[in-house]
């Protein structure tokens, strides 16, 4: 009586299966890369920096995952693969050397990006707008344009950097316009500055990114970027 022995899949078959899985996962991930609150659909230079950092982290993790799956596949289709290498060397090379090379590069790039996001001094000082978070809304005022009061919509000139002076009137909030810039906390009694810029005129959504109570999910606002020649008139009209 002949005993049936299961056939192990070939390396080519295993690699093909893994490739299909990665393609499907990539499609699912990329399907969520756009939208009004997507950091992966930037409309400003600072948001583009954040998106670039995300992609660098993403593809690094994909490469690392692919390497681990390739090693797993080799062990599966070729039992005993790697047995000539001592376990201590697997730990040293795989657990210390490889992360020791990859992680410092990613951390260094993240620190470099974070430094570029800071509101460094420019030859021409950017316009300044005050943003105050109060449960559960945002209030914006434009001191450089006169005593215009405040408005629930943030108006900015397109194509120009603007410094937003962020503070809070009660608890800690967080100012975030995903498609235009990073995020920064709004802290009572403290002023934090974040630079924002839109590539072109349009409307963008902003949110509070720090849980601040039962109305947190409704603490949203709009950013309207206007052509530079229309900016002041838009602010004056909104303040009436």
PDB file of C-alpha atoms in Angstrom:
ATOM      1  CA  UNK A   1       0.000   0.000   0.000  1.00  0.00           C
ATOM      2  CA  UNK A   2       1.475   3.308  -1.110  1.00  0.00           C
ATOM      3  CA  UNK A   3       1.550   6.008   1.514  1.00  0.00           C
ATOM      4  CA  UNK A   4       0.578   9.474   0.303  1.00  0.00           C
ATOM      5  CA  UNK A   5       3.130  12.136   1.126  1.00  0.00           C
ATOM      6  CA  UNK A   6       2.037  15.774   0.787  1.00  0.00           C
ATOM      7  CA  UNK A   7       4.093  17.800  -1.654  1.00  0.00           C
ATOM      8  CA  UNK A   8       5.612  21.026  -0.358  1.00  0.00           C
ATOM      9  CA  UNK A   9       4.960  23.999  -2.616  1.00  0.00           C
ATOM     10  CA  UNK A  10       7.862  25.244  -4.669  1.00  0.00           C
ATOM     11  CA  UNK A  11       9.660  28.522  -3.946  1.00  0.00           C
ATOM     12  CA  UNK A  12       8.153  29.980  -7.127  1.00  0.00           C
ATOM     13  CA  UNK A  13       4.612  29.091  -6.049  1.00  0.00           C
ATOM     14  CA  UNK A  14       5.140  30.458  -2.532  1.00  0.00           C
ATOM     15  CA  UNK A  15       6.680  33.680  -3.834  1.00  0.00           C
ATOM     16  CA  UNK A  16       3.769  34.128  -6.254  1.00  0.00           C
ATOM     17  CA  UNK A  17       1.260  33.670  -3.424  1.00  0.00           C
ATOM     18  CA  UNK A  18       3.065  36.158  -1.190  1.00  0.00           C
ATOM     19  CA  UNK A  19       3.218  38.672  -4.037  1.00  0.00           C
ATOM     20  CA  UNK A  20      -0.536  38.409  -4.578  1.00  0.00           C
ATOM     21  CA  UNK A  21      -1.193  38.902  -0.872  1.00  0.00           C
ATOM     22  CA  UNK A  22       1.044  41.991  -0.808  1.00  0.00           C
ATOM     23  CA  UNK A  23      -0.690  43.445  -3.883  1.00  0.00           C
ATOM     24  CA  UNK A  24      -4.130  42.960  -2.319  1.00  0.00           C
ATOM     25  CA  UNK A  25      -3.012  44.503   0.969  1.00  0.00           C
ATOM     26  CA  UNK A  26      -1.424  47.441  -0.866  1.00  0.00           C
ATOM     27  CA  UNK A  27      -4.662  48.101  -2.766  1.00  0.00           C
ATOM     28  CA  UNK A  28      -6.640  48.090   0.487  1.00  0.00           C
ATOM     29  CA  UNK A  29      -4.160  50.452   2.135  1.00  0.00           C
ATOM     30  CA  UNK A  30      -3.938  52.844  -0.816  1.00  0.00           C
ATOM     31  CA  UNK A  31      -7.739  52.998  -1.059  1.00  0.00           C
ATOM     32  CA  UNK A  32      -7.707  55.119   2.095  1.00  0.00           C
ATOM     33  CA  UNK A  33      -4.998  57.528   0.938  1.00  0.00           C
ATOM     34  CA  UNK A  34      -7.270  60.369  -0.115  1.00  0.00           C
ATOM     35  CA  UNK A  35     -10.101  62.354   1.371  1.00  0.00           C
ATOM     36  CA  UNK A  36     -10.619  65.646   3.224  1.00  0.00           C
ATOM     37  CA  UNK A  37      -8.707  64.468   6.308  1.00  0.00           C
ATOM     38  CA  UNK A  38      -6.013  62.360   4.651  1.00  0.00           C
ATOM     39  CA  UNK A  39      -2.393  63.171   5.411  1.00  0.00           C
ATOM     40  CA  UNK A  40      -1.502  61.237   2.251  1.00  0.00           C
ATOM     41  CA  UNK A  41      -3.298  63.731   0.005  1.00  0.00           C
ATOM     42  CA  UNK A  42      -1.228  66.848   0.788  1.00  0.00           C
ATOM     43  CA  UNK A  43      -2.065  70.294  -0.562  1.00  0.00           C
ATOM     44  CA  UNK A  44       0.785  72.200   1.053  1.00  0.00           C
ATOM     45  CA  UNK A  45       4.574  71.871   1.417  1.00  0.00           C
ATOM     46  CA  UNK A  46       4.482  70.975   5.105  1.00  0.00           C
ATOM     47  CA  UNK A  47       1.803  68.348   4.650  1.00  0.00           C
ATOM     48  CA  UNK A  48       3.912  66.954   1.798  1.00  0.00           C
ATOM     49  CA  UNK A  49       6.833  66.552   4.232  1.00  0.00           C
ATOM     50  CA  UNK A  50       4.613  64.605   6.636  1.00  0.00           C
ATOM     51  CA  UNK A  51       3.325  62.412   3.795  1.00  0.00           C
ATOM     52  CA  UNK A  52       6.872  61.734   2.588  1.00  0.00           C
ATOM     53  CA  UNK A  53       7.878  60.644   6.089  1.00  0.00           C
ATOM     54  CA  UNK A  54       4.853  58.308   6.228  1.00  0.00           C
ATOM     55  CA  UNK A  55       5.755  56.727   2.888  1.00  0.00           C
ATOM     56  CA  UNK A  56       9.370  56.271   3.978  1.00  0.00           C
ATOM     57  CA  UNK A  57       8.196  54.457   7.114  1.00  0.00           C
ATOM     58  CA  UNK A  58       5.659  52.436   5.132  1.00  0.00           C
ATOM     59  CA  UNK A  59       8.005  51.176   2.429  1.00  0.00           C
ATOM     60  CA  UNK A  60      10.711  50.421   4.985  1.00  0.00           C
ATOM     61  CA  UNK A  61       8.256  48.265   6.907  1.00  0.00           C
ATOM     62  CA  UNK A  62       7.141  46.585   3.646  1.00  0.00           C
ATOM     63  CA  UNK A  63      10.763  45.773   2.768  1.00  0.00           C
ATOM     64  CA  UNK A  64      11.397  44.382   6.248  1.00  0.00           C
ATOM     65  CA  UNK A  65       8.173  42.359   6.181  1.00  0.00           C
ATOM     66  CA  UNK A  66       9.042  41.013   2.712  1.00  0.00           C
ATOM     67  CA  UNK A  67      12.459  39.900   3.932  1.00  0.00           C
ATOM     68  CA  UNK A  68      10.955  38.103   6.924  1.00  0.00           C
ATOM     69  CA  UNK A  69       8.356  36.374   4.724  1.00  0.00           C
ATOM     70  CA  UNK A  70      11.044  35.324   2.252  1.00  0.00           C
ATOM     71  CA  UNK A  71      13.038  33.713   5.055  1.00  0.00           C
ATOM     72  CA  UNK A  72       9.884  32.024   6.341  1.00  0.00           C
ATOM     73  CA  UNK A  73       9.122  30.691   2.859  1.00  0.00           C
ATOM     74  CA  UNK A  74      12.632  29.285   2.505  1.00  0.00           C
ATOM     75  CA  UNK A  75      12.356  27.515   5.848  1.00  0.00           C
ATOM     76  CA  UNK A  76       8.970  26.121   4.770  1.00  0.00           C
ATOM     77  CA  UNK A  77       9.971  24.771   1.355  1.00  0.00           C
ATOM     78  CA  UNK A  78      13.506  23.810   2.358  1.00  0.00           C
ATOM     79  CA  UNK A  79      13.484  22.370   5.864  1.00  0.00           C
ATOM     80  CA  UNK A  80      16.846  22.854   7.491  1.00  0.00           C
ATOM     81  CA  UNK A  81      17.561  26.062   5.622  1.00  0.00           C
ATOM     82  CA  UNK A  82      19.836  28.255   7.661  1.00  0.00           C
ATOM     83  CA  UNK A  83      20.822  25.487  10.075  1.00  0.00           C
ATOM     84  CA  UNK A  84      24.460  26.012   9.141  1.00  0.00           C
ATOM     85  CA  UNK A  85      24.290  29.464  10.733  1.00  0.00           C
ATOM     86  CA  UNK A  86      24.493  29.431  14.517  1.00  0.00           C
ATOM     87  CA  UNK A  87      21.369  30.688  16.382  1.00  0.00           C
ATOM     88  CA  UNK A  88      23.473  33.377  18.040  1.00  0.00           C
ATOM     89  CA  UNK A  89      24.427  34.783  14.636  1.00  0.00           C
ATOM     90  CA  UNK A  90      20.757  34.888  13.549  1.00  0.00           C
ATOM     91  CA  UNK A  91      20.053  36.914  16.680  1.00  0.00           C
ATOM     92  CA  UNK A  92      23.031  39.217  16.141  1.00  0.00           C
ATOM     93  CA  UNK A  93      22.471  39.849  12.433  1.00  0.00           C
ATOM     94  CA  UNK A  94      18.680  39.788  12.405  1.00  0.00           C
ATOM     95  CA  UNK A  95      17.967  41.265  15.817  1.00  0.00           C
ATOM     96  CA  UNK A  96      20.811  43.740  16.240  1.00  0.00           C
ATOM     97  CA  UNK A  97      22.666  44.551  13.028  1.00  0.00           C
ATOM     98  CA  UNK A  98      19.689  44.987  10.702  1.00  0.00           C
ATOM     99  CA  UNK A  99      17.581  47.134  13.120  1.00  0.00           C
ATOM    100  CA  UNK A 100      20.780  48.959  14.092  1.00  0.00           C
ATOM    101  CA  UNK A 101      21.145  50.098  10.478  1.00  0.00           C
ATOM    102  CA  UNK A 102      17.499  50.702   9.565  1.00  0.00           C
ATOM    103  CA  UNK A 103      16.136  52.383  12.706  1.00  0.00           C
ATOM    104  CA  UNK A 104      18.794  55.143  13.041  1.00  0.00           C
ATOM    105  CA  UNK A 105      18.204  56.077   9.390  1.00  0.00           C
ATOM    106  CA  UNK A 106      14.435  56.345   9.927  1.00  0.00           C
ATOM    107  CA  UNK A 107      14.800  58.219  13.229  1.00  0.00           C
ATOM    108  CA  UNK A 108      17.283  60.621  11.647  1.00  0.00           C
ATOM    109  CA  UNK A 109      14.939  61.292   8.744  1.00  0.00           C
ATOM    110  CA  UNK A 110      12.039  61.836  11.168  1.00  0.00           C
ATOM    111  CA  UNK A 111      14.060  64.351  13.201  1.00  0.00           C
ATOM    112  CA  UNK A 112      15.149  66.133  10.020  1.00  0.00           C
ATOM    113  CA  UNK A 113      11.524  66.374   8.856  1.00  0.00           C
ATOM    114  CA  UNK A 114      10.364  67.571  12.267  1.00  0.00           C
ATOM    115  CA  UNK A 115      12.966  70.341  12.235  1.00  0.00           C
ATOM    116  CA  UNK A 116      11.829  71.489   8.781  1.00  0.00           C
ATOM    117  CA  UNK A 117       8.253  71.721  10.052  1.00  0.00           C
ATOM    118  CA  UNK A 118       9.219  74.262  12.727  1.00  0.00           C
ATOM    119  CA  UNK A 119       8.342  77.932  12.039  1.00  0.00           C
ATOM    120  CA  UNK A 120      11.884  79.097  11.289  1.00  0.00           C
ATOM    121  CA  UNK A 121      12.548  82.769  10.585  1.00  0.00           C
ATOM    122  CA  UNK A 122      12.042  83.907   6.986  1.00  0.00           C
ATOM    123  CA  UNK A 123      13.288  86.963   5.119  1.00  0.00           C
ATOM    124  CA  UNK A 124       9.718  88.248   5.029  1.00  0.00           C
ATOM    125  CA  UNK A 125       7.816  87.567   8.247  1.00  0.00           C
ATOM    126  CA  UNK A 126       4.671  85.478   7.567  1.00  0.00           C
ATOM    127  CA  UNK A 127       1.227  86.754   8.478  1.00  0.00           C
ATOM    128  CA  UNK A 128       0.055  85.746  11.970  1.00  0.00           C
ATOM    129  CA  UNK A 129      -3.417  84.532  12.867  1.00  0.00           C
ATOM    130  CA  UNK A 130      -4.643  83.639  16.343  1.00  0.00           C
ATOM    131  CA  UNK A 131      -6.449  80.337  16.875  1.00  0.00           C
ATOM    132  CA  UNK A 132      -8.101  79.628  20.229  1.00  0.00           C
ATOM    133  CA  UNK A 133      -9.725  76.327  21.062  1.00  0.00           C
ATOM    134  CA  UNK A 134     -12.716  76.487  23.391  1.00  0.00           C
ATOM    135  CA  UNK A 135     -15.042  73.561  24.100  1.00  0.00           C
ATOM    136  CA  UNK A 136     -16.046  72.721  21.424  1.00  0.00           C
ATOM    137  CA  UNK A 137     -15.167  75.148  18.666  1.00  0.00           C
ATOM    138  CA  UNK A 138     -12.289  77.116  17.190  1.00  0.00           C
ATOM    139  CA  UNK A 139     -12.142  80.905  17.185  1.00  0.00           C
ATOM    140  CA  UNK A 140      -9.854  82.719  14.750  1.00  0.00           C
ATOM    141  CA  UNK A 141      -8.800  86.370  14.794  1.00  0.00           C
ATOM    142  CA  UNK A 142      -6.570  88.488  12.578  1.00  0.00           C
ATOM    143  CA  UNK A 143      -4.730  91.126  14.663  1.00  0.00           C
ATOM    144  CA  UNK A 144      -2.632  92.306  11.714  1.00  0.00           C
ATOM    145  CA  UNK A 145      -5.784  93.333   9.833  1.00  0.00           C
ATOM    146  CA  UNK A 146      -7.276  95.311  12.708  1.00  0.00           C
ATOM    147  CA  UNK A 147      -9.837  94.575  15.390  1.00  0.00           C
ATOM    148  CA  UNK A 148     -12.044  92.305  13.281  1.00  0.00           C
ATOM    149  CA  UNK A 149     -13.327  90.063  16.034  1.00  0.00           C
ATOM    150  CA  UNK A 150     -13.222  86.327  15.377  1.00  0.00           C
ATOM    151  CA  UNK A 151     -14.674  83.858  12.966  1.00  0.00           C
ATOM    152  CA  UNK A 152     -15.247  80.102  13.037  1.00  0.00           C
ATOM    153  CA  UNK A 153     -13.576  79.716   9.639  1.00  0.00           C
ATOM    154  CA  UNK A 154      -9.828  80.127   9.168  1.00  0.00           C
ATOM    155  CA  UNK A 155      -8.999  82.292   6.148  1.00  0.00           C
ATOM    156  CA  UNK A 156      -5.469  82.237   4.707  1.00  0.00           C
ATOM    157  CA  UNK A 157      -3.787  83.507   1.536  1.00  0.00           C
ATOM    158  CA  UNK A 158      -2.932  80.683  -0.867  1.00  0.00           C
ATOM    159  CA  UNK A 159       0.685  80.159  -1.821  1.00  0.00           C
ATOM    160  CA  UNK A 160       2.048  82.003   1.220  1.00  0.00           C
ATOM    161  CA  UNK A 161       3.196  80.698   4.626  1.00  0.00           C
ATOM    162  CA  UNK A 162       1.074  81.772   7.604  1.00  0.00           C
ATOM    163  CA  UNK A 163       1.936  81.378  11.283  1.00  0.00           C
ATOM    164  CA  UNK A 164      -0.974  80.227  13.438  1.00  0.00           C
ATOM    165  CA  UNK A 165      -0.647  81.186  17.114  1.00  0.00           C
ATOM    166  CA  UNK A 166      -2.501  78.392  18.891  1.00  0.00           C
ATOM    167  CA  UNK A 167      -3.832  78.535  22.450  1.00  0.00           C
ATOM    168  CA  UNK A 168      -6.769  77.281  24.511  1.00  0.00           C
ATOM    169  CA  UNK A 169      -9.408  78.930  26.690  1.00  0.00           C
ATOM    170  CA  UNK A 170     -10.147  75.870  28.833  1.00  0.00           C
ATOM    171  CA  UNK A 171      -8.635  72.376  28.392  1.00  0.00           C
ATOM    172  CA  UNK A 172      -5.939  70.979  26.102  1.00  0.00           C
ATOM    173  CA  UNK A 173      -6.979  70.769  22.453  1.00  0.00           C
ATOM    174  CA  UNK A 174      -4.922  70.068  19.326  1.00  0.00           C
ATOM    175  CA  UNK A 175      -4.940  72.052  16.086  1.00  0.00           C
ATOM    176  CA  UNK A 176      -4.646  69.913  12.932  1.00  0.00           C
ATOM    177  CA  UNK A 177      -5.295  70.462   9.229  1.00  0.00           C
ATOM    178  CA  UNK A 178      -4.118  67.102   7.778  1.00  0.00           C
ATOM    179  CA  UNK A 179      -3.811  68.217   4.147  1.00  0.00           C
ATOM    180  CA  UNK A 180      -1.889  71.410   4.956  1.00  0.00           C
ATOM    181  CA  UNK A 181       0.392  70.875   7.962  1.00  0.00           C
ATOM    182  CA  UNK A 182       1.187  68.814  11.041  1.00  0.00           C
ATOM    183  CA  UNK A 183      -0.552  69.140  14.397  1.00  0.00           C
ATOM    184  CA  UNK A 184       0.187  71.137  17.524  1.00  0.00           C
ATOM    185  CA  UNK A 185      -1.390  71.248  20.987  1.00  0.00           C
ATOM    186  CA  UNK A 186      -3.499  74.143  22.192  1.00  0.00           C
ATOM    187  CA  UNK A 187      -2.589  74.568  25.868  1.00  0.00           C
ATOM    188  CA  UNK A 188      -4.245  77.005  28.320  1.00  0.00           C
ATOM    189  CA  UNK A 189      -1.934  79.893  29.182  1.00  0.00           C
ATOM    190  CA  UNK A 190       0.572  79.024  26.464  1.00  0.00           C
ATOM    191  CA  UNK A 191       1.005  80.085  22.831  1.00  0.00           C
ATOM    192  CA  UNK A 192       2.301  77.514  20.362  1.00  0.00           C
ATOM    193  CA  UNK A 193       3.052  78.446  16.764  1.00  0.00           C
ATOM    194  CA  UNK A 194       2.548  76.253  13.709  1.00  0.00           C
ATOM    195  CA  UNK A 195       3.183  77.270  10.111  1.00  0.00           C
ATOM    196  CA  UNK A 196       0.560  76.507   7.490  1.00  0.00           C
ATOM    197  CA  UNK A 197       0.464  76.946   3.730  1.00  0.00           C
ATOM    198  CA  UNK A 198      -1.916  75.931   0.947  1.00  0.00           C
ATOM    199  CA  UNK A 199      -0.591  75.420  -2.570  1.00  0.00           C
ATOM    200  CA  UNK A 200      -3.751  76.751  -4.197  1.00  0.00           C
ATOM    201  CA  UNK A 201      -7.101  78.353  -3.317  1.00  0.00           C
ATOM    202  CA  UNK A 202      -9.644  75.942  -1.930  1.00  0.00           C
ATOM    203  CA  UNK A 203     -11.388  74.629   1.160  1.00  0.00           C
ATOM    204  CA  UNK A 204      -9.742  72.250   3.622  1.00  0.00           C
ATOM    205  CA  UNK A 205     -10.957  70.563   6.794  1.00  0.00           C
ATOM    206  CA  UNK A 206      -9.370  70.856  10.216  1.00  0.00           C
ATOM    207  CA  UNK A 207     -10.053  69.021  13.458  1.00  0.00           C
ATOM    208  CA  UNK A 208      -9.180  68.906  17.118  1.00  0.00           C
ATOM    209  CA  UNK A 209      -6.772  65.969  17.447  1.00  0.00           C
ATOM    210  CA  UNK A 210      -6.793  65.778  21.271  1.00  0.00           C
ATOM    211  CA  UNK A 211      -9.742  64.278  23.140  1.00  0.00           C
ATOM    212  CA  UNK A 212     -11.312  67.170  25.048  1.00  0.00           C
ATOM    213  CA  UNK A 213     -14.712  65.957  26.197  1.00  0.00           C
ATOM    214  CA  UNK A 214     -18.068  64.854  24.884  1.00  0.00           C
ATOM    215  CA  UNK A 215     -18.094  67.403  22.047  1.00  0.00           C
ATOM    216  CA  UNK A 216     -14.621  66.488  20.770  1.00  0.00           C
ATOM    217  CA  UNK A 217     -15.768  64.774  17.561  1.00  0.00           C
ATOM    218  CA  UNK A 218     -17.726  67.893  16.551  1.00  0.00           C
ATOM    219  CA  UNK A 219     -14.817  70.275  17.104  1.00  0.00           C
ATOM    220  CA  UNK A 220     -14.062  70.777  13.429  1.00  0.00           C
ATOM    221  CA  UNK A 221     -13.378  73.851  11.336  1.00  0.00           C
ATOM    222  CA  UNK A 222     -12.763  74.893   7.760  1.00  0.00           C
ATOM    223  CA  UNK A 223      -9.706  76.491   6.238  1.00  0.00           C
ATOM    224  CA  UNK A 224     -10.422  78.628   3.189  1.00  0.00           C
ATOM    225  CA  UNK A 225      -7.406  79.553   1.120  1.00  0.00           C
ATOM    226  CA  UNK A 226      -7.978  82.594  -1.083  1.00  0.00           C
ATOM    227  CA  UNK A 227      -6.006  84.133  -3.906  1.00  0.00           C
ATOM    228  CA  UNK A 228      -3.609  86.631  -2.258  1.00  0.00           C
ATOM    229  CA  UNK A 229      -5.374  89.648  -3.783  1.00  0.00           C
ATOM    230  CA  UNK A 230      -8.725  88.448  -2.379  1.00  0.00           C
ATOM    231  CA  UNK A 231      -7.527  87.483   1.101  1.00  0.00           C
ATOM    232  CA  UNK A 232      -8.095  90.724   3.019  1.00  0.00           C
ATOM    233  CA  UNK A 233     -11.515  91.339   1.504  1.00  0.00           C
ATOM    234  CA  UNK A 234     -12.556  87.762   2.381  1.00  0.00           C
ATOM    235  CA  UNK A 235     -11.527  88.274   6.031  1.00  0.00           C
ATOM    236  CA  UNK A 236     -13.319  91.628   6.221  1.00  0.00           C
ATOM    237  CA  UNK A 237     -16.455  90.125   4.728  1.00  0.00           C
ATOM    238  CA  UNK A 238     -16.385  87.193   7.158  1.00  0.00           C
ATOM    239  CA  UNK A 239     -15.988  89.549  10.138  1.00  0.00           C
ATOM    240  CA  UNK A 240     -19.062  91.625   9.288  1.00  0.00           C
TER     241      UNK A 240
END
